[in-house]
Coordinates of C-alpha atoms and ligand atoms in Angstrom, one line a residue:
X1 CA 28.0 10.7 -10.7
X2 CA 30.3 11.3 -8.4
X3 CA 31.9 8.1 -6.3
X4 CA 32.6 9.5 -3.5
X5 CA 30.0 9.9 -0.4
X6 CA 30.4 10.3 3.7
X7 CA 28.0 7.2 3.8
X8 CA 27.7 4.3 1.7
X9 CA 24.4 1.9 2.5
X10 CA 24.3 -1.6 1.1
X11 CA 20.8 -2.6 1.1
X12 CA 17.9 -0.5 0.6
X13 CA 15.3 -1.6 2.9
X14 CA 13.8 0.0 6.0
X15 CA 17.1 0.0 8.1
X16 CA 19.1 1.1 4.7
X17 CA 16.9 3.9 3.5
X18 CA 16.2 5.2 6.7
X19 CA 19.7 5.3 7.7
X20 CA 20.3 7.0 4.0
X21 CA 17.6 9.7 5.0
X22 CA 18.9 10.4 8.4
X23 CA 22.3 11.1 6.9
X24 CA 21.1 13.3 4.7
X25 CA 18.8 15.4 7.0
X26 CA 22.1 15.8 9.0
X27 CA 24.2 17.1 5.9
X28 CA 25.5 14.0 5.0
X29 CA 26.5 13.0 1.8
X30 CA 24.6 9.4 1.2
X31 CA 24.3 6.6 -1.5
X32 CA 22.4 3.4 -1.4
X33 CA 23.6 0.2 -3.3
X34 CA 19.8 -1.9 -3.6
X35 CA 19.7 -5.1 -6.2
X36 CA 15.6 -5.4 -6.0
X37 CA 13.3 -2.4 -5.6
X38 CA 13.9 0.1 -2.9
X39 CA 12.1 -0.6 0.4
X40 CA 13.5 -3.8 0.4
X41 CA 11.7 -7.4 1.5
X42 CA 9.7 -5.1 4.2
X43 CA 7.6 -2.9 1.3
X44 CA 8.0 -5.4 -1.4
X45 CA 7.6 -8.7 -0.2
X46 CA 6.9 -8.6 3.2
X47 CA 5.3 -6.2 5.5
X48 CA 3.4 -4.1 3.5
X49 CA 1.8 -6.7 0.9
X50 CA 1.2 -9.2 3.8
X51 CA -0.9 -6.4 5.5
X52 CA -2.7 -5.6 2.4
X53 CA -3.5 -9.1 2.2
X54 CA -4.6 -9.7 5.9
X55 CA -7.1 -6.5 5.5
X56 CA -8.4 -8.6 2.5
X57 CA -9.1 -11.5 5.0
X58 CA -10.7 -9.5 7.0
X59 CA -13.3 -7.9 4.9
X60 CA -13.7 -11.8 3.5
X61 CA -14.3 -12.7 7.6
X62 CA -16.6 -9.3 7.7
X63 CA -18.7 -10.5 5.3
X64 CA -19.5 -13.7 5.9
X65 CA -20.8 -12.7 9.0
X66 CA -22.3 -9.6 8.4
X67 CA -26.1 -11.0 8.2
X68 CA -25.8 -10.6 12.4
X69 CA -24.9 -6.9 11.7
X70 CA -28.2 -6.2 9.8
X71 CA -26.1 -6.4 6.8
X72 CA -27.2 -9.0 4.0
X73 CA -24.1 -9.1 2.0
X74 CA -25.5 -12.6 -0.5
X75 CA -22.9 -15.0 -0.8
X76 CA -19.5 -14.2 -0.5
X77 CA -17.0 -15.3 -3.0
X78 CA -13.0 -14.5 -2.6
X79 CA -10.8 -14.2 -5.4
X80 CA -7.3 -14.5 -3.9
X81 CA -5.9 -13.5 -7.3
X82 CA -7.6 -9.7 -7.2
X83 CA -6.5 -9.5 -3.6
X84 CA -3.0 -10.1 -4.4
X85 CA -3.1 -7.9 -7.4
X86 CA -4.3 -5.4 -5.1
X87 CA -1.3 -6.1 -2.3
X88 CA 0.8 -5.8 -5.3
X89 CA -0.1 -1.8 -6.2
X90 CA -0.3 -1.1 -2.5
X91 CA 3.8 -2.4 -2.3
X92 CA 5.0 -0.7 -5.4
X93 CA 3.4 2.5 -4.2
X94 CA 5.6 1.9 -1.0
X95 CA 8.3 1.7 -3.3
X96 CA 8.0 4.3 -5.5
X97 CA 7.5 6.6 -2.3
X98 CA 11.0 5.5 -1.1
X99 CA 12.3 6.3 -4.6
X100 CA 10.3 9.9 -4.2
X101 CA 12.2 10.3 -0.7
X102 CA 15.4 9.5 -2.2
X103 CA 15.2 12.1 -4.8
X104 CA 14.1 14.7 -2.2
X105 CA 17.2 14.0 0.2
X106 CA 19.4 14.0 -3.1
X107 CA 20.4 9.8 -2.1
X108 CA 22.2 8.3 -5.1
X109 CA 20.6 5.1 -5.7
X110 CA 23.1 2.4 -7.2
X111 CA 20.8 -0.4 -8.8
X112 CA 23.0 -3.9 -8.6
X113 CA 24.5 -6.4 -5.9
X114 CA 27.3 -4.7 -3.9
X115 CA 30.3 -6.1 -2.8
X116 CA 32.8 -4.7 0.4
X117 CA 35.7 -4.5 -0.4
X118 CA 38.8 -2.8 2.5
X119 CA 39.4 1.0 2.6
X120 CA 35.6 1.4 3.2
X121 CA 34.6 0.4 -0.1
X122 CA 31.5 -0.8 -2.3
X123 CA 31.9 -2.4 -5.5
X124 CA 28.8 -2.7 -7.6
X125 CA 29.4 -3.7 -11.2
X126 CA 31.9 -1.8 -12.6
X127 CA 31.9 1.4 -10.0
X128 CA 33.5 1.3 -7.1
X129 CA 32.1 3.8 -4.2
X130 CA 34.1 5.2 -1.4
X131 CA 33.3 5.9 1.6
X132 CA 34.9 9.0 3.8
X133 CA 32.7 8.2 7.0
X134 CA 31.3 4.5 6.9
X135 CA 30.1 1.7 5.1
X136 CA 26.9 0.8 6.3
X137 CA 25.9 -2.9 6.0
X138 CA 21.8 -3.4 5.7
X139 CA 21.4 -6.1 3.8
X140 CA 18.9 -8.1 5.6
X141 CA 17.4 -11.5 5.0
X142 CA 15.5 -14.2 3.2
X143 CA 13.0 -17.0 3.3
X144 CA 14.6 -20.3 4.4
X145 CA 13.3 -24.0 4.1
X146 CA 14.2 -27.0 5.7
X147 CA 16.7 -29.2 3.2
X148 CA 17.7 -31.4 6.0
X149 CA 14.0 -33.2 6.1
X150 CA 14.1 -32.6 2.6
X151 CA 11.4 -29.2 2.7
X152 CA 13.6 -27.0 -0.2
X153 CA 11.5 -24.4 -1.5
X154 CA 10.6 -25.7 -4.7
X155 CA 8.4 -22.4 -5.5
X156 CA 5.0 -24.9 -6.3
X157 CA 4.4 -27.6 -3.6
X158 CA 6.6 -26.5 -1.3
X159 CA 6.7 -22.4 -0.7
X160 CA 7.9 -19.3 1.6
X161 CA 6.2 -16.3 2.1
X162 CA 7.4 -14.6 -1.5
X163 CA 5.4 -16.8 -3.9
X164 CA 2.3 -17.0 -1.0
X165 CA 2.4 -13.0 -2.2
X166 CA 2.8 -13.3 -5.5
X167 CA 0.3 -16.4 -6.6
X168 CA -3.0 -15.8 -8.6
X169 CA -4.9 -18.7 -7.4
X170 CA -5.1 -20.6 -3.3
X171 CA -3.8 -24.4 -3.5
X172 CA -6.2 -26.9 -2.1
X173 CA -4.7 -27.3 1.0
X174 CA -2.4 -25.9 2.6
X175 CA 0.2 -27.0 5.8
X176 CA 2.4 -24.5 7.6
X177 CA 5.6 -24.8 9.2
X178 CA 6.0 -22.3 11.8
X179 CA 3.5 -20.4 13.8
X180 CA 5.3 -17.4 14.6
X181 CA 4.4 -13.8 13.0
X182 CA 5.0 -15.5 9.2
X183 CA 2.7 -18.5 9.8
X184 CA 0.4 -16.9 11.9
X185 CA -0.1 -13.9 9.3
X186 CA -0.8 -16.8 6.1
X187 CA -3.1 -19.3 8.5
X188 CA -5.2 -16.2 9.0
X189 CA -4.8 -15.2 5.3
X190 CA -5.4 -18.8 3.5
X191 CA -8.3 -19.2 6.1
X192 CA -10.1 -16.7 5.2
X193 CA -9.8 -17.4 1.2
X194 CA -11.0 -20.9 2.5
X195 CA -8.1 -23.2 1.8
X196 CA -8.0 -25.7 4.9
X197 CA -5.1 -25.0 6.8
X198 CA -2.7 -27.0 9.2
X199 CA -0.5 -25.0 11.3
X200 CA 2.5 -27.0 12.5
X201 CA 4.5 -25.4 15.2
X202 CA 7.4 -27.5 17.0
X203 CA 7.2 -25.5 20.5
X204 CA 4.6 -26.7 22.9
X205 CA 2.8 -23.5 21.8
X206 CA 1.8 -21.4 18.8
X207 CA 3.7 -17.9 19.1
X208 CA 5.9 -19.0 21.3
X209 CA 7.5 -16.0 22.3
X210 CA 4.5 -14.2 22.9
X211 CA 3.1 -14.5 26.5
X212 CA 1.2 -17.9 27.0
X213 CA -2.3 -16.1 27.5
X214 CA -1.7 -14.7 24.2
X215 CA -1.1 -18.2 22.3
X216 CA -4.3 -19.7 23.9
X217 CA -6.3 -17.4 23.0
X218 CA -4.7 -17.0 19.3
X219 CA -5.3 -21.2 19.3
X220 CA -9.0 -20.8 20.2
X221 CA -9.5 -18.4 18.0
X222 CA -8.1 -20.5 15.3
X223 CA -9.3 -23.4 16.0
X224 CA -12.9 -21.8 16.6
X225 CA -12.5 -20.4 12.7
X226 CA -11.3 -24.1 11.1
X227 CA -7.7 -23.9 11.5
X228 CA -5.9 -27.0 12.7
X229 CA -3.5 -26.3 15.1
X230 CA -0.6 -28.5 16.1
X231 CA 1.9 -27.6 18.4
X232 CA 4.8 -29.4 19.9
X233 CA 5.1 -31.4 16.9
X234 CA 8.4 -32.2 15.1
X235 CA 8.2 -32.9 11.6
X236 CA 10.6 -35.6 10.9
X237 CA 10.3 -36.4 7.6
X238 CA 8.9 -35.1 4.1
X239 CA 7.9 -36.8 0.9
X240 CA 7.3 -33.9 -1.6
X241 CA 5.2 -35.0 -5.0
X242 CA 4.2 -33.5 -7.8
X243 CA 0.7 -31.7 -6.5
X244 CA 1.1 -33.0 -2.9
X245 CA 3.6 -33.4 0.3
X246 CA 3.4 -36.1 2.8
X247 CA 4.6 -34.4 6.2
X248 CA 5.1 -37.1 9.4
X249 CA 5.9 -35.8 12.6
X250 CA 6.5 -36.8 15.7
X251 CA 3.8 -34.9 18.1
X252 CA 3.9 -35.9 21.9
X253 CA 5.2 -39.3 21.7
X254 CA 2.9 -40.6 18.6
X255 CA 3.6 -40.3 15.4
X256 CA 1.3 -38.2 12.8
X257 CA 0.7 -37.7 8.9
X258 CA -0.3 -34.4 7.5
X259 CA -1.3 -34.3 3.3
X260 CA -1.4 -31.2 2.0
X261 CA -1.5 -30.0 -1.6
X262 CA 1.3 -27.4 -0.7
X263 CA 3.7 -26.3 2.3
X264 CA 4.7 -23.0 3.4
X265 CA 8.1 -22.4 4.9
X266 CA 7.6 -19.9 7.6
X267 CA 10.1 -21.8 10.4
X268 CA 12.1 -18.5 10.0
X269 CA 14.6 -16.4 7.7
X270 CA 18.2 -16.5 7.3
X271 CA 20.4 -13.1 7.5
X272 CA 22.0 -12.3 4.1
X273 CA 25.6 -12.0 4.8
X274 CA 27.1 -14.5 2.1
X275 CA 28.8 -12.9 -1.1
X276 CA 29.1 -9.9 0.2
X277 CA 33.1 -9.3 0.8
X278 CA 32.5 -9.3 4.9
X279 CA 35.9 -11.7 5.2
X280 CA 37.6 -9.9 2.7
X281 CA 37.1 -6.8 5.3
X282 CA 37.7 -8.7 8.5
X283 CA 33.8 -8.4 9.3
X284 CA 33.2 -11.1 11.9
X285 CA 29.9 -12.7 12.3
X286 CA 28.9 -14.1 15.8
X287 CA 27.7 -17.5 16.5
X288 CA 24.2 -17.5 15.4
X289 CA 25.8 -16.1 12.1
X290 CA 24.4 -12.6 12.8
X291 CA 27.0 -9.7 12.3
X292 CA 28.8 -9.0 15.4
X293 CA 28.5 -5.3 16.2
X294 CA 29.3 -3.8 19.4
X295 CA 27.1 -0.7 21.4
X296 CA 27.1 1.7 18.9
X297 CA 26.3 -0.9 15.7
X298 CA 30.2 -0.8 14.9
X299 CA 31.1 -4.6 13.3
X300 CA 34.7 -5.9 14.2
X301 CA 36.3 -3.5 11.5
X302 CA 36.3 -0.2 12.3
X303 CA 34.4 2.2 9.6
X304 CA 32.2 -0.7 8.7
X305 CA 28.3 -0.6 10.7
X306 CA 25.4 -3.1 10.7
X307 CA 22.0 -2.3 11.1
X308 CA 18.7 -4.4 10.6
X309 CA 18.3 -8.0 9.9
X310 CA 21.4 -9.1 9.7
X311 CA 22.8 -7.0 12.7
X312 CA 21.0 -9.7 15.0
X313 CA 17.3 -9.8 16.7
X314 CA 14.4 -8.9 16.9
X315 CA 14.1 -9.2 13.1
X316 CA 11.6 -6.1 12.3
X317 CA 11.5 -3.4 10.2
X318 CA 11.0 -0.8 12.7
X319 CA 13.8 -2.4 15.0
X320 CA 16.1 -1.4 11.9
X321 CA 14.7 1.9 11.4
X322 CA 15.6 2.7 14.4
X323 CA 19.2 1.6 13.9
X324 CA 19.4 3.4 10.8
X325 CA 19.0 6.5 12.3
X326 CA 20.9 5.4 15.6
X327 CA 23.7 4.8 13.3
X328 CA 23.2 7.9 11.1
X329 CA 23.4 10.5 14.0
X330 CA 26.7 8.8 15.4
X331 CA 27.9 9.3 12.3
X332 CA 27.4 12.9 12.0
X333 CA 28.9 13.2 15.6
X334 CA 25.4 13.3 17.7
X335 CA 25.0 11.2 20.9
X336 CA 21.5 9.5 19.9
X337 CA 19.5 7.9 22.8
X338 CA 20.5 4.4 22.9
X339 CA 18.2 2.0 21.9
X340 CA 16.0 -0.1 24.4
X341 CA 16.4 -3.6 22.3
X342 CA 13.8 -4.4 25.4
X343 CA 11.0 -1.9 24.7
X344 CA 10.8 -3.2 20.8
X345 CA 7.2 -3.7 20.2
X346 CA 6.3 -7.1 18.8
X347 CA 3.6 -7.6 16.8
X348 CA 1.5 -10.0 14.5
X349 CA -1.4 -8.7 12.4
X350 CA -3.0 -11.7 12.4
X351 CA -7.1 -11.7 13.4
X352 CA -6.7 -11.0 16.0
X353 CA -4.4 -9.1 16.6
X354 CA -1.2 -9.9 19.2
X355 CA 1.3 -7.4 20.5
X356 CA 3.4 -6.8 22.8
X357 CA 6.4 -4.9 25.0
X358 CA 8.5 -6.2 27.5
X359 CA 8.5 -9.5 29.7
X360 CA 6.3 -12.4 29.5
X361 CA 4.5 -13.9 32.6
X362 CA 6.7 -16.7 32.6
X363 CA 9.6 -14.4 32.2
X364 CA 9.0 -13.0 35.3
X365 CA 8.3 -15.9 37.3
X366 CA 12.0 -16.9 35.7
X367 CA 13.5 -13.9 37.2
X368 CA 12.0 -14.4 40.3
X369 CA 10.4 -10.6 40.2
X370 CA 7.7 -9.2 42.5
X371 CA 5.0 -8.7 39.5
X372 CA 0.9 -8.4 39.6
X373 CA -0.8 -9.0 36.4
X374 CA -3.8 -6.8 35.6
X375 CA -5.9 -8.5 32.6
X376 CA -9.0 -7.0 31.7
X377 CA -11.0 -9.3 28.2
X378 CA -12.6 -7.1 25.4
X379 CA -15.6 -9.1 26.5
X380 CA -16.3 -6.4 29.3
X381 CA -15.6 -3.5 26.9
X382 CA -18.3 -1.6 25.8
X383 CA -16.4 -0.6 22.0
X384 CA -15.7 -4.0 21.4
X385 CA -18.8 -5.4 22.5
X386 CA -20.5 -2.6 19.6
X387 CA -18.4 -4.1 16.8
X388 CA -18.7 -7.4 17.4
X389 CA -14.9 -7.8 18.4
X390 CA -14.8 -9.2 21.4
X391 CA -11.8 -11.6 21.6
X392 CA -8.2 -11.0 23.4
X393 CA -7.6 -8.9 26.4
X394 CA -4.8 -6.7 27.7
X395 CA -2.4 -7.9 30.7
X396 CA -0.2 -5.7 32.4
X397 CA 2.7 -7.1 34.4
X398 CA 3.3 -4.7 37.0
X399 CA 6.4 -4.2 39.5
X400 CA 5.1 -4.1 43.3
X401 CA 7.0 -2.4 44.4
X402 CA 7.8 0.4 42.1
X403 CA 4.8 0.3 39.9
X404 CA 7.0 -0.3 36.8
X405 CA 5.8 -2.1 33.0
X406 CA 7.5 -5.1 33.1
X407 CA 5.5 -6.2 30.2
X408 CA 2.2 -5.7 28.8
X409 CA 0.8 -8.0 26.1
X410 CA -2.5 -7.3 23.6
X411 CA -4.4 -9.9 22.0
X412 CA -7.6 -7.8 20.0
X413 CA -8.1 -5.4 17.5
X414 CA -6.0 -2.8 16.9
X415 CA -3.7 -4.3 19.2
X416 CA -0.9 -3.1 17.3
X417 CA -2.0 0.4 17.2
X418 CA -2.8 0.5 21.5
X419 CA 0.6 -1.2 22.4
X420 CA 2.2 2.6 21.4
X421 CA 0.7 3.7 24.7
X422 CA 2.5 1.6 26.7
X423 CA 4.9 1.5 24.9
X424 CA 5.7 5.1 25.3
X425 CA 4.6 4.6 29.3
X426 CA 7.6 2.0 29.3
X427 CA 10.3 4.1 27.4
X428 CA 10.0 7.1 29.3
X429 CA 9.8 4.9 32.5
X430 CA 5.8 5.7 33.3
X431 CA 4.7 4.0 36.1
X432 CA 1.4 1.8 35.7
X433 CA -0.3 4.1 38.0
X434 CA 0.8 7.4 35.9
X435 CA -0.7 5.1 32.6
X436 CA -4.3 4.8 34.3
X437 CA -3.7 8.5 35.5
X438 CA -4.7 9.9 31.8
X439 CA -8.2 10.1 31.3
X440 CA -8.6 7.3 28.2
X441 CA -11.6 8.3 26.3
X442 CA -15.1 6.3 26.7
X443 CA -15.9 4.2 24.6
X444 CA -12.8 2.9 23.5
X445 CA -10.4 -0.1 23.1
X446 CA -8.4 1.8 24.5
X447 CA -10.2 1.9 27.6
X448 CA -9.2 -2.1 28.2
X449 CA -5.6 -0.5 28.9
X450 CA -6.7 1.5 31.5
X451 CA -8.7 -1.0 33.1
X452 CA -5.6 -3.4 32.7
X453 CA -3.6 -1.4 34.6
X454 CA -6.7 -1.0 37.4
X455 CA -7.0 -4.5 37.9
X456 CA -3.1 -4.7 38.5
X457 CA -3.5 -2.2 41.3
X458 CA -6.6 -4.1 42.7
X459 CA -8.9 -1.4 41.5
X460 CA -11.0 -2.6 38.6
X461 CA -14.2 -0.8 37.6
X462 CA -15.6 -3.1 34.9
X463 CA -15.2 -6.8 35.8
Ligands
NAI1 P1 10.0 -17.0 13.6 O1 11.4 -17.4 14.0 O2 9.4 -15.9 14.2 O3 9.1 -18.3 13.8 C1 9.4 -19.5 13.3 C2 8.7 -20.6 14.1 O4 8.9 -21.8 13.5 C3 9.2 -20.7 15.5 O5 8.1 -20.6 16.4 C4 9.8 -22.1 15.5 O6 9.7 -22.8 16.8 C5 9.1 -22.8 14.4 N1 9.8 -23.9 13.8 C6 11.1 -23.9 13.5 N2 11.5 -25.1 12.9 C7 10.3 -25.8 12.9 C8 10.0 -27.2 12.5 N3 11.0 -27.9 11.9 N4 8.8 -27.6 12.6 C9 7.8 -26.8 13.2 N5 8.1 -25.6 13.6 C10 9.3 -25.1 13.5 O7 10.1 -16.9 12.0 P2 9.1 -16.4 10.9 O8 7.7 -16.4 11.4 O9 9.4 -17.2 9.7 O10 9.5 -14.9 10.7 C11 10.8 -14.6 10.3 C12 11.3 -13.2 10.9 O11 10.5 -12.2 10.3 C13 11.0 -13.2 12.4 O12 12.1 -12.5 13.0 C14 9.8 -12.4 12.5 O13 9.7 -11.7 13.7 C15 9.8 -11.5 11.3 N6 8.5 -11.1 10.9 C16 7.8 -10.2 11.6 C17 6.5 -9.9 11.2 C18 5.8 -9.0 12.1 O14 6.4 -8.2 12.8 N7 4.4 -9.0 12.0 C19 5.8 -10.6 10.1 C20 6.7 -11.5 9.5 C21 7.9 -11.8 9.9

């Protein structure tokens, strides 16, 4: 094989491959340096399993209370091990369609851990590839713990997200650390396979960078289904036994004991940018440790790019797509439209459902703007009302003067698939008016965005 490309990726998840792709498409001659599988934590041990896993709880959730539907479904029993077997076919199909997409773009695939090394090289084992247009650094992240309060993932009583996916049977008990888009995803999942779960989340709210309607409403749902929620609570200290952990924590002034028979780490990831020649190459990192890369993903050596995780936040898979390609058409001498880091949709597929775009309420009120907020529940929607899922809402956060989406926030089903709408609205700089101008189709949940945006302009037909 020849060692010589126009781009060299290192990393081969969704920023990597994508970027690999888009080169390609654009004549490019690519090569991708991956150590694991190809679609990277995203496909293999993140996004896709996770999902798999949360349909799972949902047909478990379905069918326990299916009896109101007409539906008599006997008693419901959950095997957690068959659900992650499942989660496990449903990632390496994922993965073996990014191999299928880098035979049909003709990507050379380089299995191994690479190293930089200057003159826009990779080194993996014993080949060294060279790269005539960029190096291209994608090499993401991984779980964390929390040594200093002696949490380090020990793999059996105290976890992260990979063995959640990968065990064959629920422990007894379970406490979280974290509620944002990891914990939030396993307190719905573990629920469900009825393990009794403690979310602990050190921020006076759970999903605290979601808008505060959404995290009271996430915590009621929770707390309706059995979840115990904490919030504001600092864990100070950890006593980790053989088939148990003893958390305390300090939670508004009083102190407090959680036992659980195991912990999960989801207090968030940590960008993988050790061992992998970025000194040797005069690659700078920035404070938070991210890579520093300037407006067109460029790091502090010329002919050396970041993309994805480690290239800073938000850290999600589409968010690195998007600088894959980004990256990819510079490369090949296009002008791409830049990204809008602000117009990333956020989203956790938890039951139900949050997502969101732009500005939170309190964000506005910190900026001082001239907003309205148009909320219209699912409780009022007809769709909703028919299948039984009637919790969440959509708010709109609407410019006065101008009319302009300054945010807009989902709590419901499908949440993640309506946010595209205004997410769309936003990019192309829609007013809220021009959103509720298209005729949304009756009956939908769809409708609730339309209605959202009514209410912001005083005009709401259905509350
Ligand atoms: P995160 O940073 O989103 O949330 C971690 C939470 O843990 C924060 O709310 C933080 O306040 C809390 N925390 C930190 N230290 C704590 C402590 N000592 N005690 C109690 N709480 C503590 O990280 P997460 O959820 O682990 O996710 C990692 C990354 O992966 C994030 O960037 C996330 O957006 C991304 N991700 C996205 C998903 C999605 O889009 N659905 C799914 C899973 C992960």
């Amino acid at each position: 094989m020849p060692n010589q490309f126009d781009v060299v990726v290192l990393g081969g998840g969704p920023a990597g491959y994508v970027c690999a792709i888009r080169a390609a498409q654009l004549g490019l001659a690519a090569a991708v340096v991956e150590r694991e599988k190809r679609g990277g934590v995203c496909v293999n041990i993140g996004c896709i399993p996770t999902k798999a896993l949360l349909h799972s709880a949902y047909i478990a959730h379905l069918l326990k209370t299916s009896a109101e539907f007409g539906v008599e479904a006997g008693s419901v029993k959950t095997s957690y091990g068959t659900a992650m077997q499942r989660s496990r076919k449903v990632a390496d199909q994922n993965s073996r369609g990014v191999d299928f997409l880098m035979k049909k773009h003709k990507i050379a695939v380089f299995k191994g851990s690479g190293v930089l090394q200057p003159g826009r090289k990779v080194k993996v084992g014993s080949e060294v590839l060279e790269a005539k247009k960029a190096v291209v650094i994608a090499t993401g992240s991984r779980v964390k713990g929390l040594p200093q309060i002696g949490l380090e993932i020990n793999k059996t009583t105290v976890i992260s997200s990979d063995e959640a996916l990968l065990m064959e049977q629920v422990p007894a008990s379970l406490a979280i650390i974290g509620a944002g888009a990891v914990g939030m995803e396993f307190a719905d999942i573990f629920n469900a396979f009825g393990v009794p779960v403690t979310l602990i989340e050190a921020l006076p709210r759970i999903l605290p960078i979601e808008d505060a309607d959404a995290s009271a409403e996430l915590a009621k749902s929770y707390r309706k289904r059995g979840i115990t929620v904490i919030a504001g609570a600092k864990v100070t200290k950890a006593t980790v036994a053989k088939d148990k952990v003893t958390l305390e924590m300090e939670v508004g002034g009083t102190s407090q004991r959680v036992e659980a028979a195991a912990v999960l780490m989801a207090a968030g990831r940590a960008v993988n940018t050790q061992d992998i020649g970025l000194k040797e190459c005069g690659v700078q990192l920035d404070p938070r440790g991210f890579i520093k890369v300037d407006a067109t993903l460029q790091t502090t050596t010329p002919g050396y790019y970041a993309i994805g995780d480690v290239a800073g936040p938000p850290m999600l898979a589409h968010k690195g797509s998007r600088e894959g390609v980004v990256v990819a058409e510079i490369l090949a001498g296009r002008k791409p439209h830049a990204i809008r880091y602000d117009n990333v949709p956020s989203v956790t597929y938890c039951h139900p459902e949050v997502a969101s775009i732009g500005l939170t309420e309190d964000q506005c009120k910190e900026k001082k703007l001239d907003y309205v907020a148009g909320k219209f529940p699912f409780s009022a929607n007809g769709r909703a009302r028919g299948t039984g899922e009637t919790e969440g809402f959509v708010k709109i956060l609407r410019d006065k003067k101008y009319g302009e989406i300054l945010g807009a926030h989902i709590v419901g089903s499908h949440a993640s698939e309506m946010i595209h709408e205004l997410a769309v609205a936003r990019e192309n700089e829609y007013t809220v008016e021009e959103v509720e101008l298209a005729v949304h189709a009756h009956p939908t949940m769809s409708e609730a965005v339309a209605e959202a945006a009514l209410d912001s302009l005083g005009r709401v037909i259905h509350i």
